[in-house]
PDB file of C-alpha atoms in Angstrom:
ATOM      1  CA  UNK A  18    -100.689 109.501 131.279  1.00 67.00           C
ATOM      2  CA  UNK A  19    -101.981 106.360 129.581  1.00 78.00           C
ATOM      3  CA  UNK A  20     -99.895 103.650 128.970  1.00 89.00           C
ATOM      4  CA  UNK A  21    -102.205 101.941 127.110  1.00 92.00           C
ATOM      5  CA  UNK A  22    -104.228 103.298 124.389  1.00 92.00           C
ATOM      6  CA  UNK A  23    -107.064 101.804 122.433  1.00 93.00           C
ATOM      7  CA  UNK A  24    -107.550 104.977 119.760  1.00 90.00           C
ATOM      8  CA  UNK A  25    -110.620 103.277 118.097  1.00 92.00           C
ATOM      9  CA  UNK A  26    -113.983 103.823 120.591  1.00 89.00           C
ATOM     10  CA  UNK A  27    -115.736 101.610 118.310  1.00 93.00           C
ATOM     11  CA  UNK A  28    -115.479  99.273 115.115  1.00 96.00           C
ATOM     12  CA  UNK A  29    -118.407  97.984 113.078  1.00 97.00           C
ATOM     13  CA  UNK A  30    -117.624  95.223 110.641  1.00 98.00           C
ATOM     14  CA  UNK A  31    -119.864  92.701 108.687  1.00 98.00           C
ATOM     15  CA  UNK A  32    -120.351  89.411 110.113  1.00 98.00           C
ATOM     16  CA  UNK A  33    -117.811  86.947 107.742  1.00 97.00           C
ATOM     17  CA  UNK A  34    -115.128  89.968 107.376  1.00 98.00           C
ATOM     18  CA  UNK A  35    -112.047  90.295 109.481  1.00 98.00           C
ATOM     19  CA  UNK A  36    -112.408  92.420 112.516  1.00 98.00           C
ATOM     20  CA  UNK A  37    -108.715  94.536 113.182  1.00 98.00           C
ATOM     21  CA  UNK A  38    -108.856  96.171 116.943  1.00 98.00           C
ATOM     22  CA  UNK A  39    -105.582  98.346 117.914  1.00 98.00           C
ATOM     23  CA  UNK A  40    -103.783  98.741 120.937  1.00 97.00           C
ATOM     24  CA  UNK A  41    -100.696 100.450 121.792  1.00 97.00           C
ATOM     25  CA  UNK A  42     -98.671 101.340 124.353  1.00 97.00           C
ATOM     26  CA  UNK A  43     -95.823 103.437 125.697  1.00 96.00           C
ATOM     27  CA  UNK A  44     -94.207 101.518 128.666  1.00 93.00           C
ATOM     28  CA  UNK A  45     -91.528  99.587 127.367  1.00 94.00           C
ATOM     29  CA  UNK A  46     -91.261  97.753 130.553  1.00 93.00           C
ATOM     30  CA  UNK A  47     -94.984  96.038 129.537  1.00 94.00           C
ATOM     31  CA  UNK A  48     -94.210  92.318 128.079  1.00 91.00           C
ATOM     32  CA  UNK A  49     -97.301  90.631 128.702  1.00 89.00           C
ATOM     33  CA  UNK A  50    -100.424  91.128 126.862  1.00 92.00           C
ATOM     34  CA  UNK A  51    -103.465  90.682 126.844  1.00 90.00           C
ATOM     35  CA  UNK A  52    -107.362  91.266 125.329  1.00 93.00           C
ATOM     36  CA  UNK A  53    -110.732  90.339 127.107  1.00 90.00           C
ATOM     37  CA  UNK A  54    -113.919  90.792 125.752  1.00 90.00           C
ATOM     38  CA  UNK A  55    -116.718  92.257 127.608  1.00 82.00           C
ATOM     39  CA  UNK A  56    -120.727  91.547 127.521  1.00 80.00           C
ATOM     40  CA  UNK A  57    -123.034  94.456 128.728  1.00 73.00           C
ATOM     41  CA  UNK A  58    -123.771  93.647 132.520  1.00 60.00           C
ATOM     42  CA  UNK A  59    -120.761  90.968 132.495  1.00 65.00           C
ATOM     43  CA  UNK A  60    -117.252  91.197 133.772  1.00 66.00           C
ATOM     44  CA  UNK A  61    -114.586  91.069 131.471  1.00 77.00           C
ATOM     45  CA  UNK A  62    -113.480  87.591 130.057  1.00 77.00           C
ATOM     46  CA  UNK A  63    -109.809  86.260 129.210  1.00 79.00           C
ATOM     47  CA  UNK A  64    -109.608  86.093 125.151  1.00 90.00           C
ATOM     48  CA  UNK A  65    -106.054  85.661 124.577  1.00 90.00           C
ATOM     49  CA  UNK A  66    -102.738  86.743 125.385  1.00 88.00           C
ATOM     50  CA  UNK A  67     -99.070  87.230 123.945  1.00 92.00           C
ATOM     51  CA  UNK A  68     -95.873  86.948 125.602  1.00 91.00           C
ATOM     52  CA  UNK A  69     -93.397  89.966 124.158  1.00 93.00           C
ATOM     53  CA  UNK A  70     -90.793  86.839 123.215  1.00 93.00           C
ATOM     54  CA  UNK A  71     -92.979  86.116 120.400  1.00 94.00           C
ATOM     55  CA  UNK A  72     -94.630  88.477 117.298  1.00 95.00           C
ATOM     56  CA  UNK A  73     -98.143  86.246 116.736  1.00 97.00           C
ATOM     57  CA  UNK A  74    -100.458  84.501 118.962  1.00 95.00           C
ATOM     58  CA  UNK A  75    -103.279  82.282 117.493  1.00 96.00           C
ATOM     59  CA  UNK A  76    -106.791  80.862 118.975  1.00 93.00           C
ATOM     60  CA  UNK A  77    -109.031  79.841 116.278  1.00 96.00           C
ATOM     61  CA  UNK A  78    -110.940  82.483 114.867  1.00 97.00           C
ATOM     62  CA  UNK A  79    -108.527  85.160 116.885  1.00 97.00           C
ATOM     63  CA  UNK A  80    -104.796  85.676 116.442  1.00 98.00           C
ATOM     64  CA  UNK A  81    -103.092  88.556 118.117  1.00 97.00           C
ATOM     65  CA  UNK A  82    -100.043  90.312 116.658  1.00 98.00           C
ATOM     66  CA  UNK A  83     -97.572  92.332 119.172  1.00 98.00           C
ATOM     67  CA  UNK A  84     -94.811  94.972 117.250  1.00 97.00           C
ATOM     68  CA  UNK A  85     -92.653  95.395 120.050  1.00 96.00           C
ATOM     69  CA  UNK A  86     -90.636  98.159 118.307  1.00 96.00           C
ATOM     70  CA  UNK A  87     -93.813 100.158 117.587  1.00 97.00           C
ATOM     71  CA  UNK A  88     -94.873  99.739 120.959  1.00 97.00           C
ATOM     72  CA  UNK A  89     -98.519  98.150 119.109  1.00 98.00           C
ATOM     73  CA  UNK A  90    -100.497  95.427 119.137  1.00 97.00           C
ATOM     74  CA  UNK A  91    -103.597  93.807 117.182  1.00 98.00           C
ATOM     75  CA  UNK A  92    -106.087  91.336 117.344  1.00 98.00           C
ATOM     76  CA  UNK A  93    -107.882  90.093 114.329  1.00 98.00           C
ATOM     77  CA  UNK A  94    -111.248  88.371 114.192  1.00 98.00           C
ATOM     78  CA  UNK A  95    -111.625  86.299 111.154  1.00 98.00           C
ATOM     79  CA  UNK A  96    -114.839  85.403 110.205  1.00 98.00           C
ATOM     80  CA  UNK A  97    -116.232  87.837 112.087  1.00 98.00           C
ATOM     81  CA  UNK A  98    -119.797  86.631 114.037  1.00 98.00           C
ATOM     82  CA  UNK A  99    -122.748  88.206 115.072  1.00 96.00           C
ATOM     83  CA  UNK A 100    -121.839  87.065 118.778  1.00 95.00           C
ATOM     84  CA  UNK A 101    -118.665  88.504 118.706  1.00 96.00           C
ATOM     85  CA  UNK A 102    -120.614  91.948 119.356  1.00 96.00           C
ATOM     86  CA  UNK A 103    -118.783  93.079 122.367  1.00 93.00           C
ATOM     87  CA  UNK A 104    -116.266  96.002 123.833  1.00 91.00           C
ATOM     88  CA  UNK A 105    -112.416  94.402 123.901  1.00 95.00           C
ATOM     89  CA  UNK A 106    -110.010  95.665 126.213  1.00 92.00           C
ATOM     90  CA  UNK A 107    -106.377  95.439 125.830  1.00 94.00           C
ATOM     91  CA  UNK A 108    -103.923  95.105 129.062  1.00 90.00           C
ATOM     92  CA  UNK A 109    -100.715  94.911 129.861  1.00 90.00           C
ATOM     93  CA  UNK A 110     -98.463  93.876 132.338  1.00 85.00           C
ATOM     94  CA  UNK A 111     -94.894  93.631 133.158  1.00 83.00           C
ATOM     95  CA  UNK A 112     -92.631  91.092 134.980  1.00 77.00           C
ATOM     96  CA  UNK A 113     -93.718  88.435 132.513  1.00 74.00           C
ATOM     97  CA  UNK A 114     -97.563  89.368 133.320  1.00 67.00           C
ATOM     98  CA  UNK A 115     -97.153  89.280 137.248  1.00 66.00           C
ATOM     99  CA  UNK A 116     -97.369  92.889 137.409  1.00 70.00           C
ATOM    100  CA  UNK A 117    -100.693  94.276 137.445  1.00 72.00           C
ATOM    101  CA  UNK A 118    -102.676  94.810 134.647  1.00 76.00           C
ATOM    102  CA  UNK A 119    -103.327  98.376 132.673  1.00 83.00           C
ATOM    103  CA  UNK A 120    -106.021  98.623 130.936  1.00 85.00           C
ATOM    104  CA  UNK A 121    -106.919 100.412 127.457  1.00 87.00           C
ATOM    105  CA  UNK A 122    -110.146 102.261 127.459  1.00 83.00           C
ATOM    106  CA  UNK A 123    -111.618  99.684 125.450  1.00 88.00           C
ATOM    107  CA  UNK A 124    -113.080  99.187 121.924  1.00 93.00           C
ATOM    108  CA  UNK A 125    -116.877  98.741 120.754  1.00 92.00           C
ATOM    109  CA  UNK A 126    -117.380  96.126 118.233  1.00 96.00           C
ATOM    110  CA  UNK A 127    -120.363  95.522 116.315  1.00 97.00           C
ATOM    111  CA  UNK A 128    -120.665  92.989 114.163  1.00 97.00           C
ATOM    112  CA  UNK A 129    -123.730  93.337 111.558  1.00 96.00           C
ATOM    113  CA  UNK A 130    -125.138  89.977 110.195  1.00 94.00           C
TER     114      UNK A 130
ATOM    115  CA  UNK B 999    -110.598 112.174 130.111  1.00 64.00           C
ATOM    116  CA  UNK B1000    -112.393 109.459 131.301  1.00 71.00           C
ATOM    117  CA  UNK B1001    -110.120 109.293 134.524  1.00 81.00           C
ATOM    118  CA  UNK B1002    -109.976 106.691 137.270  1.00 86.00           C
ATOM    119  CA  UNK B1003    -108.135 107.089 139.942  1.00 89.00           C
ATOM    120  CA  UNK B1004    -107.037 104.127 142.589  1.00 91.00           C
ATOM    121  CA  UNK B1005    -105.541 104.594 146.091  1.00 94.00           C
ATOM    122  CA  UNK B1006    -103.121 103.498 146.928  1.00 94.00           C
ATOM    123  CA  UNK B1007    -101.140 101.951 144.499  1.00 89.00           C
ATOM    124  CA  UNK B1008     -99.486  99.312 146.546  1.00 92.00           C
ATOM    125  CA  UNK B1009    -100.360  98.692 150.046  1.00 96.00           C
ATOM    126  CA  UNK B1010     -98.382  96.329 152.595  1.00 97.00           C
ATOM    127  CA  UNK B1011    -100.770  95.477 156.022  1.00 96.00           C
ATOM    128  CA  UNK B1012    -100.636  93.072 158.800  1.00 97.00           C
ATOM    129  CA  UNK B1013    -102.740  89.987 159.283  1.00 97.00           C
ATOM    130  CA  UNK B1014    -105.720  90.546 160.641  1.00 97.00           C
ATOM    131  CA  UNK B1015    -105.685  94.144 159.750  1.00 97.00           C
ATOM    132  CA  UNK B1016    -108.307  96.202 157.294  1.00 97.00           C
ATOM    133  CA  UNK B1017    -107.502  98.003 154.467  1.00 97.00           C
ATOM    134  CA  UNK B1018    -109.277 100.601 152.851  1.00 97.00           C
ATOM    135  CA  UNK B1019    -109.212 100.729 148.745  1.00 97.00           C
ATOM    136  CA  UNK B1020    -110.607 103.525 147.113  1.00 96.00           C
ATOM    137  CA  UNK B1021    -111.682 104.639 143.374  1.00 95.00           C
ATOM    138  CA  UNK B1022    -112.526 107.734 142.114  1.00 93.00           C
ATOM    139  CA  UNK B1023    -113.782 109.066 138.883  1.00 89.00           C
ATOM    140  CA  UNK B1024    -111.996 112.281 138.087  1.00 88.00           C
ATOM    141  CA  UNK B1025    -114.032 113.961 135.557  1.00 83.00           C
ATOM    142  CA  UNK B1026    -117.026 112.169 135.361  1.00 83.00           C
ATOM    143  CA  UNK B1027    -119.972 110.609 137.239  1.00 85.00           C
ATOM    144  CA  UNK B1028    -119.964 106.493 137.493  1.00 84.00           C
ATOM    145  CA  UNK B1029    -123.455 105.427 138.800  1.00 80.00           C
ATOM    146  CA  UNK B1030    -122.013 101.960 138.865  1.00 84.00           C
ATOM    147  CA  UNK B1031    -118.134 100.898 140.014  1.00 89.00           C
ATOM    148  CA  UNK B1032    -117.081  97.460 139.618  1.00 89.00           C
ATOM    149  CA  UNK B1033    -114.160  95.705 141.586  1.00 93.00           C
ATOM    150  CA  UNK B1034    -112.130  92.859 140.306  1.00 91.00           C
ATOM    151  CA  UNK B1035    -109.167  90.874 141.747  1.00 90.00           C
ATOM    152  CA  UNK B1036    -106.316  89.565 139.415  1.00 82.00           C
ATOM    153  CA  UNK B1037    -105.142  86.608 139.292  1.00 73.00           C
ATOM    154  CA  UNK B1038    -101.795  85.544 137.949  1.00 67.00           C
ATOM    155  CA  UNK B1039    -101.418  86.184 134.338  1.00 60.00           C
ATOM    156  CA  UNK B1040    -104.946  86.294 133.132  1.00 58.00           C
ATOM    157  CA  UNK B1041    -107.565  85.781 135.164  1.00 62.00           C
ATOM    158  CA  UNK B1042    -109.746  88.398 136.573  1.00 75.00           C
ATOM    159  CA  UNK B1043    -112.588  87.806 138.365  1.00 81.00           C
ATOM    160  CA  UNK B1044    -115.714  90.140 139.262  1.00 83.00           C
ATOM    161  CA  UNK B1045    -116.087  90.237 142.880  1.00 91.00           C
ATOM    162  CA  UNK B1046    -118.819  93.526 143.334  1.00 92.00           C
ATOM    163  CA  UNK B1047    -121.178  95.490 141.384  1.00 88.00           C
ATOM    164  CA  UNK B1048    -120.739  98.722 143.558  1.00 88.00           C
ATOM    165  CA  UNK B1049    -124.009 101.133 142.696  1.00 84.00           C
ATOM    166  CA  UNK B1050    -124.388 104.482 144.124  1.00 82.00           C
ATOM    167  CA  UNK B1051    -126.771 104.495 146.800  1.00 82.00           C
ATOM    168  CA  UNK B1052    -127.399 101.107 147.237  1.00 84.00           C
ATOM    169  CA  UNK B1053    -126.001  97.834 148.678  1.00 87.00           C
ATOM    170  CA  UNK B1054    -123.136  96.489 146.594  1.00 91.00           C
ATOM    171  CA  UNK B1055    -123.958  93.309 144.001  1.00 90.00           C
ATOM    172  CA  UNK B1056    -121.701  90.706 144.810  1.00 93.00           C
ATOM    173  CA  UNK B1057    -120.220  87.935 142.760  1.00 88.00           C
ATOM    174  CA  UNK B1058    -121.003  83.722 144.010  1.00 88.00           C
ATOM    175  CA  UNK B1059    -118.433  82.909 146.539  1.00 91.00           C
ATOM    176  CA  UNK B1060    -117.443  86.471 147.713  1.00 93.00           C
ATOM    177  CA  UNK B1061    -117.871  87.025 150.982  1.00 94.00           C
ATOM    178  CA  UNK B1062    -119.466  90.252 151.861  1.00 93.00           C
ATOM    179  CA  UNK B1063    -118.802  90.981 155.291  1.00 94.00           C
ATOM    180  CA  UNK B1064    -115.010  90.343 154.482  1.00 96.00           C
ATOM    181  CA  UNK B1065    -114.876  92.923 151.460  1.00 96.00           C
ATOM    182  CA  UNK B1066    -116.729  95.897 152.249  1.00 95.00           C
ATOM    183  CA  UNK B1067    -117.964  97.889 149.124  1.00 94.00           C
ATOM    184  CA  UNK B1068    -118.809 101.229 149.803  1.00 91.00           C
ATOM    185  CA  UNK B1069    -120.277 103.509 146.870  1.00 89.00           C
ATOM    186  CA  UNK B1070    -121.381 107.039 148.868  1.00 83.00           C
ATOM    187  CA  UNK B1071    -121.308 109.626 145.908  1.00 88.00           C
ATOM    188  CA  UNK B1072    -121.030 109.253 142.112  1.00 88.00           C
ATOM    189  CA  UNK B1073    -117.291 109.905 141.655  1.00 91.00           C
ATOM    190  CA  UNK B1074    -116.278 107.158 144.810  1.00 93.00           C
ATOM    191  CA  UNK B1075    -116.716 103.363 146.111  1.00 94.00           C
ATOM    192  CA  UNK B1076    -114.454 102.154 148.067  1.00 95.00           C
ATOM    193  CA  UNK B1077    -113.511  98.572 148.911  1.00 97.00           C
ATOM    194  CA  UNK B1078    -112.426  97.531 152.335  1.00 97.00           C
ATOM    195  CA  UNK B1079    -111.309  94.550 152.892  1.00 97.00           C
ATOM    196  CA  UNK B1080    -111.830  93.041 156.583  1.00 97.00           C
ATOM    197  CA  UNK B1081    -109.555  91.143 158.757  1.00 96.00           C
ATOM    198  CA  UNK B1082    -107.346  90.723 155.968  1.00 96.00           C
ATOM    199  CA  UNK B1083    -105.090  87.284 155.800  1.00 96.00           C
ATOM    200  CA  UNK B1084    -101.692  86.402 153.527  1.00 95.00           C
ATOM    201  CA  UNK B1085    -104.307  84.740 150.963  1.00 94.00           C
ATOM    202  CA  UNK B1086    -105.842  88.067 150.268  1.00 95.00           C
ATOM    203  CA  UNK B1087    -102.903  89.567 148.496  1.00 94.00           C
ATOM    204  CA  UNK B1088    -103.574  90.301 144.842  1.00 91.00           C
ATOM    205  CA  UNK B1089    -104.049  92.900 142.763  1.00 89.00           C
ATOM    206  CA  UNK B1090    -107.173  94.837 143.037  1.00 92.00           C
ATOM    207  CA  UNK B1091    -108.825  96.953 140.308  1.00 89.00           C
ATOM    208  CA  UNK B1092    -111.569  99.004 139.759  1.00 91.00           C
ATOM    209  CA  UNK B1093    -113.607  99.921 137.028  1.00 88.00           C
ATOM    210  CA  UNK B1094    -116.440 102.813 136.517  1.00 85.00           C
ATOM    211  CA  UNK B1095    -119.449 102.943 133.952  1.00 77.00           C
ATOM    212  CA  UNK B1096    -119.282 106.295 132.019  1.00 70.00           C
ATOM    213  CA  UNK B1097    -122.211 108.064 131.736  1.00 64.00           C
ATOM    214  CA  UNK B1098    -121.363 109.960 128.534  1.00 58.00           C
ATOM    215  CA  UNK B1099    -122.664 108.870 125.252  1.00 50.00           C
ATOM    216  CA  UNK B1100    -120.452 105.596 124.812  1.00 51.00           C
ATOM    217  CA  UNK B1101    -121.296 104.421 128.106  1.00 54.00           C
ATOM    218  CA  UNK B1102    -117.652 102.681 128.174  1.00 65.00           C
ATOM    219  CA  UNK B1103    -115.697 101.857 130.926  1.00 71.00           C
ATOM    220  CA  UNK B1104    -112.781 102.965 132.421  1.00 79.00           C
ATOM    221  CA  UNK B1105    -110.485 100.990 134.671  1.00 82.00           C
ATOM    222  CA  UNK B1106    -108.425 101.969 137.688  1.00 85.00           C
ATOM    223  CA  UNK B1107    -104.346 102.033 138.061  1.00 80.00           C
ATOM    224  CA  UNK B1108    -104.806  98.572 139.951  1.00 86.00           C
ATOM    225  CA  UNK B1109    -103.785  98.174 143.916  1.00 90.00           C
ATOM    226  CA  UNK B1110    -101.421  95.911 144.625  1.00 90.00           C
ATOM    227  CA  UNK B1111    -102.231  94.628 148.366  1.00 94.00           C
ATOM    228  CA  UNK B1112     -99.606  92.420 150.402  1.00 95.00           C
ATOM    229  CA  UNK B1113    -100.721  90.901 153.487  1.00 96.00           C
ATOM    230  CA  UNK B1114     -97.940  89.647 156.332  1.00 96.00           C
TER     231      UNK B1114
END
């Protein structure tokens, strides 16, 4: 059963548009969150996270949005960069993100310049 | 599918102790495992490249002969971690390179290892 879900296998967008990656989940227990962005033949880096007390999270160019009641999450990419090419991963985690981590299956992104 | 599967779940040894992690791909073949550890709240750091068949890649500053990477077959690598001590408790996850067309990856349920 997967907790978390990333429906979208991959996304192509065009570099200065807003990128929109999905995530949701079914363990209501999950109040941590997080997305990392991956390079081919690189581990997964930290991008941002949101804490299920709040609704928005922002980091310059990327801002996620958690809907706790629909159980989904976003993260939006605006402008959208060439470099940003990369799969993202959304986790989650309970106990306030002490918990350990489930990840979605991950979501291609290609951004064309 | 897509299915990785991570034994066990949660794991509580003594000091000095090994314990044996493993991770299986359930319906497909992974020529190349990777194993992370968790850190609180975000951070999650590549320890191994685990490739099938050969000697495990590891990361700067993890020791080798302390975590044990094992990849025999393509469906399971296993991590053993030596002589374990109380600063070894973490998380540890796994993740496996899909050979299908998306060549994605799929992480493991996590192991949660407690050392006393």
């Amino acid at each position: 059963d997967q907790q978390v879900k990333q429906n979208s296998p991959s996304l192509s967008v065009q570099e200065g548009r807003i990128s929109i990656l999905n995530c949701d989940y079914t363990n209501s227990m999950f109040d941590y969150f997080l997305w990392y962005k991956k390079y081919p033949a690189e581990g997964p880096t930290f991008l941002i996270s949101i804490s299920s007390i709040k609704d928005k999270n922002e980091d310059g160019r990327f801002t996620v949005f958690l809907n706790k009641s629909a159980k989904h999450l976003s993260l939006h990419i605006v402008p959208s960069q060439p470099g940003d090419s990369a799969v993202y991963f959304c986790a989650a985690s309970a106990q306030g993100g002490s918990e350990k981590l489930v990840f979605g299956k991950g979501t291609k992104l290609t951004v064309n310049p | 599918g897509a299915v990785v599967s991570q034994h066990p779940s949660r794991v509580i040894c003594k000091s000095g102790t090994s314990v044996k992690i493993e991770c299986r791909s359930l319906d497909f073949q992974a020529t190349t495992m990777f194993w992370y550890r968790q850190f609180p709240k975000k951070s999650l750091m590549l320890m191994a490249t685990s490739n099938e068949g050969s000697k495990a890649t590891y990361e700067q500053g993890v020791e080798k002969d302390k975590f044990l990477i094992n990849h025999a077959s393509l469906t399971l690598s296993t991590l053993t971690v030596t002589s374990a001590h109380p600063e070894d408790s973490s998380f540890y996850i796994c993740s496996a390179r899909r050979l299908v067309e998306d060549y994605g990856y799929t992480f493991g349920s996590g192991t949660r290892l407690t050392v006393v």
